[in-house]
Structure formats: structure tokens, C-alpha cells
Tab-separated table of C-alpha atoms in Angstrom:
chain	number	residue	atom	x	y	z
A	51	MET	CA	107.930	130.821	79.237
A	52	PRO	CA	106.274	129.380	82.377
A	53	ILE	CA	107.705	126.034	83.442
A	54	ALA	CA	106.089	124.097	86.300
A	55	ARG	CA	106.707	120.779	87.986
A	56	LEU	CA	103.343	118.982	88.243
A	57	THR	CA	103.641	117.875	91.869
A	58	ASP	CA	100.269	116.057	91.721
A	59	ARG	CA	101.637	113.591	89.289
A	60	ALA	CA	103.795	110.458	89.760
A	61	VAL	CA	105.765	108.240	87.377
A	62	LEU	CA	105.750	104.462	86.844
A	63	ARG	CA	108.104	102.550	84.527
A	64	ILE	CA	106.735	99.643	82.447
A	65	GLY	CA	109.634	97.602	81.154
A	66	GLY	CA	110.461	94.131	79.840
A	67	ALA	CA	110.416	92.428	76.491
A	68	ASP	CA	106.585	92.376	76.372
A	69	ALA	CA	105.931	95.862	77.749
A	70	ARG	CA	104.465	97.525	74.696
A	71	ALA	CA	102.404	94.514	73.508
A	72	TYR	CA	101.054	94.154	76.989
A	73	LEU	CA	100.005	97.840	77.158
A	74	GLN	CA	98.530	97.644	73.625
A	75	ASP	CA	96.155	94.983	74.816
A	76	LEU	CA	94.986	97.064	77.799
A	77	VAL	CA	94.732	100.782	77.085
A	78	THR	CA	92.490	102.836	74.769
A	79	ASN	CA	95.183	104.439	72.587
A	80	ASP	CA	97.456	102.843	70.016
A	81	VAL	CA	100.796	102.231	71.724
A	82	GLU	CA	102.471	101.646	68.336
A	83	ARG	CA	102.237	105.400	67.757
A	84	LEU	CA	104.349	106.107	70.839
A	85	THR	CA	107.662	107.823	70.085
A	86	ARG	CA	110.060	110.147	72.021
A	87	GLN	CA	108.297	113.200	70.554
A	88	THR	CA	104.767	111.726	70.558
A	89	PRO	CA	103.459	110.893	74.047
A	90	LEU	CA	99.972	109.495	74.322
A	91	TRP	CA	97.050	110.249	76.610
A	92	THR	CA	95.151	107.045	77.256
A	93	GLY	CA	92.811	105.304	79.634
A	94	LEU	CA	92.497	101.917	81.296
A	95	LEU	CA	88.846	101.067	81.346
A	96	SER	CA	86.444	98.662	82.947
A	97	ALA	CA	84.778	96.058	80.697
A	98	GLN	CA	81.810	98.468	80.522
A	99	GLY	CA	84.030	101.272	78.998
A	100	LYS	CA	84.277	103.370	82.135
A	101	PRO	CA	87.633	104.825	83.146
A	102	LEU	CA	89.438	103.279	86.061
A	103	PHE	CA	92.633	105.282	85.406
A	104	ASP	CA	93.856	107.829	82.868
A	105	MET	CA	97.549	108.440	82.075
A	106	VAL	CA	100.097	109.871	79.734
A	107	LEU	CA	102.560	107.392	78.230
A	108	PHE	CA	106.166	108.453	77.303
A	109	ASP	CA	108.630	106.427	75.276
A	110	ARG	CA	111.892	105.682	77.126
A	111	GLY	CA	113.424	103.163	74.670
A	112	ASP	CA	116.664	105.210	74.890
A	113	VAL	CA	117.095	103.981	78.485
A	114	GLU	CA	115.647	100.488	78.150
A	115	PRO	CA	114.455	98.985	74.816
A	116	GLY	CA	110.681	99.102	74.693
A	117	ALA	CA	110.269	100.787	78.062
A	118	VAL	CA	107.403	103.147	78.736
A	119	LEU	CA	107.032	105.753	81.462
A	120	VAL	CA	103.545	106.333	82.841
A	121	ASP	CA	102.608	109.871	84.066
A	122	VAL	CA	99.591	109.317	86.430
A	123	LEU	CA	97.832	111.162	89.147
A	124	ALA	CA	99.992	110.644	92.280
A	125	THR	CA	97.123	109.523	94.475
A	126	ALA	CA	96.263	106.793	91.851
A	127	ALA	CA	99.826	105.530	91.214
A	128	ASP	CA	99.815	102.634	93.700
A	129	ALA	CA	96.404	101.461	92.637
A	130	LEU	CA	97.399	101.639	88.962
A	131	ALA	CA	100.602	99.598	89.590
A	132	GLU	CA	98.504	97.003	91.417
A	133	ARG	CA	95.936	96.837	88.546
A	134	LEU	CA	98.708	96.549	85.920
A	135	THR	CA	100.360	93.745	87.970
A	136	MET	CA	97.043	91.890	88.024
A	137	TYR	CA	96.886	91.955	84.197
A	138	ARG	CA	100.518	90.922	83.718
A	139	LEU	CA	100.000	87.195	84.111
A	140	ARG	CA	103.059	85.401	82.666
A	141	ARG	CA	104.295	88.182	80.346
A	142	ALA	CA	107.827	89.480	80.508
A	143	VAL	CA	106.823	92.806	82.060
A	144	THR	CA	108.166	94.802	84.938
A	145	ILE	CA	106.247	97.562	86.761
A	146	ALA	CA	108.024	99.851	89.147
A	147	ALA	CA	107.593	103.327	90.702
A	148	GLU	CA	110.161	105.950	89.629
A	149	PRO	CA	110.238	108.430	92.573
A	150	ASP	CA	113.325	110.276	91.214
A	151	LEU	CA	111.444	111.203	88.016
A	152	HIS	CA	108.973	114.054	87.811
A	153	VAL	CA	106.444	115.440	85.325
A	154	PHE	CA	106.950	119.004	83.982
A	155	ALA	CA	104.967	121.304	81.753
A	156	ALA	CA	105.794	124.479	79.865
A	157	TRP	CA	103.487	126.721	77.925
A	158	ASP	CA	103.323	130.061	76.047
A	159	GLU	CA	105.701	129.127	73.190
A	160	PRO	CA	107.679	126.323	74.749
A	161	SER	CA	110.810	124.879	73.148
A	162	ILE	CA	110.110	122.902	70.026
A	163	ASP	CA	112.553	120.246	71.252
A	164	LEU	CA	110.037	119.257	73.970
A	165	PRO	CA	107.145	116.862	73.310
A	166	ALA	CA	103.780	118.600	72.953
A	167	ASP	CA	101.051	117.691	75.336
A	168	PRO	CA	99.142	114.803	73.647
A	169	GLN	CA	95.703	116.058	74.609
A	170	LEU	CA	95.799	119.573	73.068
A	171	PRO	CA	98.800	121.358	71.508
A	172	ALA	CA	97.675	124.691	73.131
A	173	LEU	CA	98.453	123.170	76.512
A	174	GLY	CA	102.220	123.448	75.626
A	175	ALA	CA	104.896	120.866	76.300
A	176	ARG	CA	104.869	118.050	78.805
A	177	TRP	CA	107.800	115.763	79.670
A	178	ILE	CA	109.381	113.598	82.313
A	179	ALA	CA	112.803	114.272	83.848
A	180	GLU	CA	114.766	114.061	87.050
A	181	ALA	CA	114.917	117.857	87.287
A	182	ALA	CA	114.207	121.016	85.355
A	183	GLU	CA	114.449	124.709	86.074
A	184	THR	CA	110.983	125.937	87.064
A	185	ASN	CA	109.592	129.450	87.501
A	186	THR	CA	105.945	128.711	88.456
A	187	GLY	CA	103.808	125.991	90.029
A	188	VAL	CA	101.055	123.524	89.618
A	189	HIS	CA	98.334	126.100	90.452
A	190	ASP	CA	99.367	128.390	87.547
A	191	TYR	CA	99.317	125.340	85.296
A	192	ALA	CA	95.792	124.562	86.494
A	193	ARG	CA	94.654	128.074	85.610
A	194	HIS	CA	96.255	127.717	82.165
A	195	ARG	CA	94.575	124.283	81.606
A	196	LEU	CA	91.203	125.584	82.787
A	197	ALA	CA	91.415	128.652	80.495
A	198	LEU	CA	91.494	126.115	77.620
A	199	GLY	CA	88.739	124.010	79.104
A	200	VAL	CA	90.700	120.789	79.442
A	201	PRO	CA	89.734	118.433	82.337
A	202	ASP	CA	92.319	116.827	84.562
A	203	SER	CA	92.571	113.297	86.014
A	204	ALA	CA	90.767	114.351	89.227
A	205	ASP	CA	87.769	115.480	87.225
A	206	LEU	CA	86.944	111.980	86.065
A	207	LEU	CA	84.213	110.002	87.849
A	208	LEU	CA	86.165	106.769	87.994
A	209	ASP	CA	84.053	103.717	87.088
A	210	ARG	CA	80.935	105.938	86.956
A	211	MET	CA	81.170	107.764	83.626
A	212	LEU	CA	82.110	106.631	80.157
A	213	TRP	CA	85.504	107.163	78.736
A	214	LEU	CA	84.070	109.104	75.786
A	215	GLU	CA	82.274	111.409	78.136
A	216	ALA	CA	85.732	112.603	79.219
A	217	ASN	CA	86.062	114.062	75.715
A	218	ALA	CA	88.477	111.206	74.835
A	219	VAL	CA	87.885	111.458	71.086
A	220	GLU	CA	88.453	115.249	70.924
A	221	LEU	CA	91.501	115.147	73.200
A	222	ASN	CA	93.173	112.246	71.327
A	223	GLY	CA	92.671	109.603	74.050
A	224	VAL	CA	91.274	106.707	72.048
A	225	SER	CA	92.011	104.864	68.820
A	226	PHE	CA	89.238	103.172	66.852
A	227	THR	CA	91.569	101.285	64.557
A	228	LYS	CA	94.021	99.582	66.966
A	229	GLY	CA	91.987	96.513	67.782
A	230	CYS	CA	90.799	95.058	71.083
A	231	TYR	CA	91.453	96.411	74.583
A	232	VAL	CA	89.596	96.314	77.850
A	233	GLY	CA	86.267	98.196	77.385
A	234	GLN	CA	86.710	98.474	73.611
A	235	GLU	CA	83.332	96.990	72.601
A	236	ASN	CA	81.218	99.403	74.532
A	237	THR	CA	83.414	102.367	73.698
A	238	ALA	CA	83.220	101.699	69.995
A	239	ARG	CA	79.460	101.157	70.147
A	240	MET	CA	78.865	104.499	71.915
A	241	HIS	CA	81.062	106.298	69.411
A	242	HIS	CA	79.427	104.845	66.260
A	243	ARG	CA	75.899	105.263	67.636
A	244	ASP	CA	76.554	108.759	68.770
A	245	LYS	CA	74.860	108.086	72.071
A	246	LEU	CA	76.631	110.545	74.446
A	247	ARG	CA	74.236	112.455	76.689
A	248	ARG	CA	76.783	113.856	79.196
A	249	ARG	CA	80.264	115.342	79.085
A	250	LEU	CA	82.942	116.878	81.205
A	251	LEU	CA	82.587	120.580	80.300
A	252	PRO	CA	84.408	123.780	81.317
A	253	VAL	CA	82.291	126.231	83.324
A	254	THR	CA	82.580	129.658	84.796
A	255	ILE	CA	81.193	130.031	88.308
A	256	ASP	CA	80.661	133.293	90.252
A	257	ALA	CA	81.157	131.955	93.789
A	258	ALA	CA	82.989	129.169	95.581
A	259	ALA	CA	81.329	125.736	95.625
A	260	GLU	CA	82.502	122.405	96.865
A	261	ASP	CA	83.886	119.817	94.467
A	262	GLY	CA	81.048	117.348	93.843
A	263	ALA	CA	78.360	120.012	94.379
A	264	ALA	CA	75.136	119.228	92.530
A	265	ILE	CA	74.404	121.471	89.581
A	266	THR	CA	70.769	122.144	88.649
A	267	ALA	CA	68.914	123.663	85.724
A	268	ASP	CA	65.584	125.262	86.760
A	269	GLY	CA	65.782	123.131	89.913
A	270	ILE	CA	66.256	119.845	88.080
A	271	ALA	CA	69.452	117.828	88.440
A	272	ALA	CA	71.843	118.507	85.544
A	273	GLY	CA	75.205	117.272	86.766
A	274	GLU	CA	77.841	117.977	89.366
A	275	LEU	CA	80.873	120.268	89.760
A	276	ARG	CA	84.091	118.255	89.589
A	277	SER	CA	86.685	121.003	90.365
A	278	GLN	CA	87.141	124.731	90.616
A	279	THR	CA	90.053	127.146	90.436
A	280	GLY	CA	88.962	130.765	90.827
A	281	SER	CA	86.093	131.414	88.548
A	282	ARG	CA	86.854	128.480	86.234
A	283	GLY	CA	85.915	124.886	86.776
A	284	ILE	CA	84.961	121.507	85.171
A	285	ALA	CA	81.543	119.996	85.502
A	286	TYR	CA	80.031	116.663	84.546
A	287	LEU	CA	76.793	117.757	82.827
A	288	LYS	CA	73.909	116.693	80.717
A	289	ILE	CA	74.712	118.174	77.313
A	290	GLU	CA	71.049	119.306	76.874
A	291	ALA	CA	71.503	121.553	79.942
A	292	ALA	CA	74.614	123.284	78.604
A	293	GLY	CA	72.781	126.308	77.208
A	294	ARG	CA	70.429	126.820	80.169
A	295	PRO	CA	70.906	128.796	83.392
A	296	LEU	CA	72.666	126.573	85.858
A	297	ALA	CA	73.258	126.805	89.653
A	298	ALA	CA	75.472	125.055	92.177
A	299	GLY	CA	73.909	126.063	95.540
A	300	ASP	CA	74.029	129.810	95.601
A	301	ALA	CA	76.575	130.024	92.779
A	302	THR	CA	75.624	130.721	89.200
A	303	VAL	CA	77.238	128.383	86.671
A	304	ALA	CA	77.574	128.848	82.973
A	305	VAL	CA	79.097	126.444	80.390
A	306	ASP	CA	82.080	127.977	78.595
A	307	TRP	CA	82.069	125.680	75.477
A	308	PRO	CA	85.709	125.345	74.189
A	309	GLY	CA	86.657	125.783	70.605
A	310	TRP	CA	88.277	122.371	70.439
A	311	LEU	CA	85.009	120.589	71.256
A	312	PRO	CA	82.475	120.510	68.433
A	313	ARG	CA	78.924	121.378	69.314
A	314	GLU	CA	76.564	118.458	69.503
């Protein structure tokens, strides 16, 4: 069973008597569903429904009643803490970095005692701890994730794309029954009107290309490459271009539509 420490992630702790109610008013998922065995993938959006941050929430009520640990891209942790502090106002909420805690992942039949990744069960287990015995690294995890076609935080175009274009519905990152949160109105409208024209999609690519490289279909702009590991990558693409021959510079690109994502 491969076990990796995700060194590109950092951990924040949200504590205090109002921690869960505060998060419930901000993020896209239903914090009332959060338990020790049920982490949540969620987003913090702009008023227009565009992601500013994505994160995985973990219940840590065993350490502090109501406390939540936030698994976030390391390079975004300080900015997220600042944004959360801005929204705190007079609520009884504490926000602190947890440098001694780390994010771990295990796949290929991980222990059933570990919480499953909230985006896709096939990703394996995901948890936060001070330490764990590892036998592989973040690059092997990236290959595993890309084989399943799941985007990562770095693939999001922050404040430029819609949260639903990050496959938030299909990867369990949004609740349409929890009530209001920042960006809820536009997110619900796009969902019910079925207006999506672009998505983050997994691709295969036959040569190296820079992250952010333009992708074209018959010479017409179709999107951009967000990341690449080996021959697999994630692209932000017009859905109508998914079945057409695509190129990123001299590289040939093809959409590898994942089984968990229904065809439009």
C-alpha cells in the first residue's frame, strides 16, 4: 500500500465556539456532515461563484470541541488564513497555522480505519497527523491522481473560473441544500440552468508543454493546460472541443474523459 506525505499541503486549525457555524456560512459544502470518518472537500468563493481557495476539512472535535482542521495548498495557506480572519468579525473563532501537522494519503486498498478521500473513493485514504510511516512521495501520488483524472488545487484558475467548472458537483464539493454561503446564488443558478461550457478535464499529451500553455482546436483557442506529469495532465477546456484534435504548441493533446464524470 503506497503511503505519501503530501508535502505541497499545509494545515490550519479553525477553533472556538462558533467555528462550525462560521464555516457553514462561508464554504460550499455542508459542514454539518463533517465527522471523523467523513472529511469534506469544499471551496471558498467570490460573490460571483468563482473559487478563491479550495480545501479539505477534517473534524478534530476529539482534540477541541467543534474544531476543524483545514488541508490547503501550502502556497495558499497564509492567504486563506488572512481571508478567513477578514470574515470572522466578532465571532468566537480562532484561526491558526499547525506546522507540526501534515497531510498524508494512501491508496491501493488502504486501511478501512482511515477516512476516504472526500472527492473520489478511488483516490484512497486521506488524513492529517503529526507523523506516519511513508514509502513513497507526492510525485507518485500525483501520478495516481492523474490516472483517475482528478484535478488538484493548483489546477484551479482562482477567481477566473466557476466553482462548478472544477467538477465540484461530481467530486462532492458543493451542497445545494445547506442554505446560503458566499457565491451560492450564482453557483445554484448555473447548476439548475445547466449552463457550463468549460471544465477542468484530464488529458494525455505526447510532449512536454508549459503549465498555462494555450490549447487549440483546428487553430482556434479551446483552453489552456493547467498541469502535466509525464503524459498525463489537466486542462481547462471548452467542453465542445473535448472530442476534437487538440494541440498545445507542438504537443498533441487528447481528452481522457473519466468514468466518474458524466458526458454532457
